[in-house]
Amino acid sequence: MQRMDSDKLKYAISIAKGYNCAEAVYYVLYYLDKIYHDGYEEEALNELAINDNSFIFKYGEKDFGRAIKWKKAFFQRLFSLNNKDELESIPNYLKI
């Protein structure tokens, strides 16, 4: 994405939206910006036009049936040996 011109970026975003992956792409770009801040992420984030980005601060909607807000900040989670202390219960896929 860093080497894409505006037209190619818009096309890539339209594909992400078409496959209902806009939030996943937003999530990745948001945290790439936090880590590297290369400058290209901002245009892509704006192009995605996500109105409510609160999903990036939560996890577990599919695994637990509800979204749970992270207790630790992003860089604490990133550099943690594990994040088991974040879990409130066993994920649904382990209950089978």
mmCIF file with all atom_site columns, N, CA, C and O in Angstrom, residues 1 3-4 8 15 37 42 44 47-48 53 61 85-86 96:
data_model
loop_
_atom_site.group_PDB
_atom_site.id
_atom_site.type_symbol
_atom_site.label_atom_id
_atom_site.label_alt_id
_atom_site.label_comp_id
_atom_site.label_asym_id
_atom_site.label_entity_id
_atom_site.label_seq_id
_atom_site.pdbx_PDB_ins_code
_atom_site.Cartn_x
_atom_site.Cartn_y
_atom_site.Cartn_z
_atom_site.occupancy
_atom_site.B_iso_or_equiv
_atom_site.pdbx_formal_charge
_atom_site.auth_seq_id
_atom_site.auth_comp_id
_atom_site.auth_asym_id
_atom_site.auth_atom_id
_atom_site.pdbx_PDB_model_num
ATOM 1  N N  . MET A 1 1  ? 0.824   -1.196  0.000  1.00 0.00 ? 1  MET A N  1
ATOM 2  C CA . MET A 1 1  ? 0.000   0.000   0.000  1.00 0.00 ? 1  MET A CA 1
ATOM 3  C C  . MET A 1 1  ? 0.865   1.256   0.000  1.00 0.00 ? 1  MET A C  1
ATOM 4  O O  . MET A 1 1  ? 0.434   2.282   -0.491 1.00 0.00 ? 1  MET A O  1
ATOM 5  N N  . ARG A 1 3  ? 3.367   1.991   -1.698 1.00 0.00 ? 3  ARG A N  1
ATOM 6  C CA . ARG A 1 3  ? 3.802   2.401   -3.034 1.00 0.00 ? 3  ARG A CA 1
ATOM 7  C C  . ARG A 1 3  ? 2.630   2.652   -3.988 1.00 0.00 ? 3  ARG A C  1
ATOM 8  O O  . ARG A 1 3  ? 2.836   2.941   -5.155 1.00 0.00 ? 3  ARG A O  1
ATOM 9  N N  . MET A 1 4  ? 1.418   2.537   -3.494 1.00 0.00 ? 4  MET A N  1
ATOM 10 C CA . MET A 1 4  ? 0.246   2.729   -4.350 1.00 0.00 ? 4  MET A CA 1
ATOM 11 C C  . MET A 1 4  ? -0.032  4.212   -4.563 1.00 0.00 ? 4  MET A C  1
ATOM 12 O O  . MET A 1 4  ? 0.075   5.001   -3.634 1.00 0.00 ? 4  MET A O  1
ATOM 13 N N  . LYS A 1 8  ? -4.943  3.460   -7.164 1.00 0.00 ? 8  LYS A N  1
ATOM 14 C CA . LYS A 1 8  ? -4.751  2.065   -6.759 1.00 0.00 ? 8  LYS A CA 1
ATOM 15 C C  . LYS A 1 8  ? -5.186  1.854   -5.316 1.00 0.00 ? 8  LYS A C  1
ATOM 16 O O  . LYS A 1 8  ? -5.762  0.814   -4.981 1.00 0.00 ? 8  LYS A O  1
ATOM 17 N N  . ILE A 1 15 ? -12.074 -3.075  -2.890 1.00 0.00 ? 15 ILE A N  1
ATOM 18 C CA . ILE A 1 15 ? -12.055 -4.538  -2.803 1.00 0.00 ? 15 ILE A CA 1
ATOM 19 C C  . ILE A 1 15 ? -12.253 -4.975  -1.351 1.00 0.00 ? 15 ILE A C  1
ATOM 20 O O  . ILE A 1 15 ? -13.038 -5.882  -1.067 1.00 0.00 ? 15 ILE A O  1
ATOM 21 N N  . HIS A 1 37 ? 4.503   4.574   11.816 1.00 0.00 ? 37 HIS A N  1
ATOM 22 C CA . HIS A 1 37 ? 4.134   5.944   11.428 1.00 0.00 ? 37 HIS A CA 1
ATOM 23 C C  . HIS A 1 37 ? 4.871   6.378   10.153 1.00 0.00 ? 37 HIS A C  1
ATOM 24 O O  . HIS A 1 37 ? 5.598   7.369   10.122 1.00 0.00 ? 37 HIS A O  1
ATOM 25 N N  . GLU A 1 42 ? -2.430  7.179   6.870  1.00 0.00 ? 42 GLU A N  1
ATOM 26 C CA . GLU A 1 42 ? -3.492  8.158   7.103  1.00 0.00 ? 42 GLU A CA 1
ATOM 27 C C  . GLU A 1 42 ? -4.456  8.259   5.915  1.00 0.00 ? 42 GLU A C  1
ATOM 28 O O  . GLU A 1 42 ? -5.671  8.271   6.102  1.00 0.00 ? 42 GLU A O  1
ATOM 29 N N  . ALA A 1 44 ? -5.098  5.992   3.666  1.00 0.00 ? 44 ALA A N  1
ATOM 30 C CA . ALA A 1 44 ? -5.870  4.745   3.583  1.00 0.00 ? 44 ALA A CA 1
ATOM 31 C C  . ALA A 1 44 ? -6.927  4.693   4.679  1.00 0.00 ? 44 ALA A C  1
ATOM 32 O O  . ALA A 1 44 ? -8.069  4.286   4.432  1.00 0.00 ? 44 ALA A O  1
ATOM 33 N N  . GLU A 1 47 ? -9.688  6.930   3.651  1.00 0.00 ? 47 GLU A N  1
ATOM 34 C CA . GLU A 1 47 ? -10.407 6.356   2.510  1.00 0.00 ? 47 GLU A CA 1
ATOM 35 C C  . GLU A 1 47 ? -11.368 5.249   2.953  1.00 0.00 ? 47 GLU A C  1
ATOM 36 O O  . GLU A 1 47 ? -12.431 5.061   2.361  1.00 0.00 ? 47 GLU A O  1
ATOM 37 N N  . LEU A 1 48 ? -11.005 4.535   4.005  1.00 0.00 ? 48 LEU A N  1
ATOM 38 C CA . LEU A 1 48 ? -11.881 3.470   4.513  1.00 0.00 ? 48 LEU A CA 1
ATOM 39 C C  . LEU A 1 48 ? -13.173 4.037   5.100  1.00 0.00 ? 48 LEU A C  1
ATOM 40 O O  . LEU A 1 48 ? -14.186 3.357   5.142  1.00 0.00 ? 48 LEU A O  1
ATOM 41 N N  . ASN A 1 53 ? -14.487 3.599   15.257 1.00 0.00 ? 53 ASN A N  1
ATOM 42 C CA . ASN A 1 53 ? -13.340 2.687   15.306 1.00 0.00 ? 53 ASN A CA 1
ATOM 43 C C  . ASN A 1 53 ? -13.146 2.057   16.685 1.00 0.00 ? 53 ASN A C  1
ATOM 44 O O  . ASN A 1 53 ? -12.074 1.560   16.995 1.00 0.00 ? 53 ASN A O  1
ATOM 45 N N  . GLU A 1 61 ? -15.334 -10.839 20.207 1.00 0.00 ? 61 GLU A N  1
ATOM 46 C CA . GLU A 1 61 ? -16.739 -10.887 19.790 1.00 0.00 ? 61 GLU A CA 1
ATOM 47 C C  . GLU A 1 61 ? -17.108 -12.238 19.191 1.00 0.00 ? 61 GLU A C  1
ATOM 48 O O  . GLU A 1 61 ? -18.157 -12.793 19.504 1.00 0.00 ? 61 GLU A O  1
ATOM 49 N N  . ASP A 1 85 ? -3.785  -12.905 31.028 1.00 0.00 ? 85 ASP A N  1
ATOM 50 C CA . ASP A 1 85 ? -4.408  -12.131 32.102 1.00 0.00 ? 85 ASP A CA 1
ATOM 51 C C  . ASP A 1 85 ? -5.561  -11.267 31.593 1.00 0.00 ? 85 ASP A C  1
ATOM 52 O O  . ASP A 1 85 ? -6.376  -10.795 32.372 1.00 0.00 ? 85 ASP A O  1
ATOM 53 N N  . GLU A 1 86 ? -5.668  -11.096 30.294 1.00 0.00 ? 86 GLU A N  1
ATOM 54 C CA . GLU A 1 86 ? -6.767  -10.333 29.703 1.00 0.00 ? 86 GLU A CA 1
ATOM 55 C C  . GLU A 1 86 ? -8.054  -11.162 29.615 1.00 0.00 ? 86 GLU A C  1
ATOM 56 O O  . GLU A 1 86 ? -9.143  -10.618 29.557 1.00 0.00 ? 86 GLU A O  1
ATOM 57 N N  . ILE A 1 96 ? -15.714 -26.781 22.802 1.00 0.00 ? 96 ILE A N  1
ATOM 58 C CA . ILE A 1 96 ? -16.245 -27.883 21.966 1.00 0.00 ? 96 ILE A CA 1
ATOM 59 C C  . ILE A 1 96 ? -15.660 -29.191 22.403 1.00 0.00 ? 96 ILE A C  1
ATOM 60 O O  . ILE A 1 96 ? -14.592 -29.400 22.789 1.00 0.00 ? 96 ILE A O  1
#
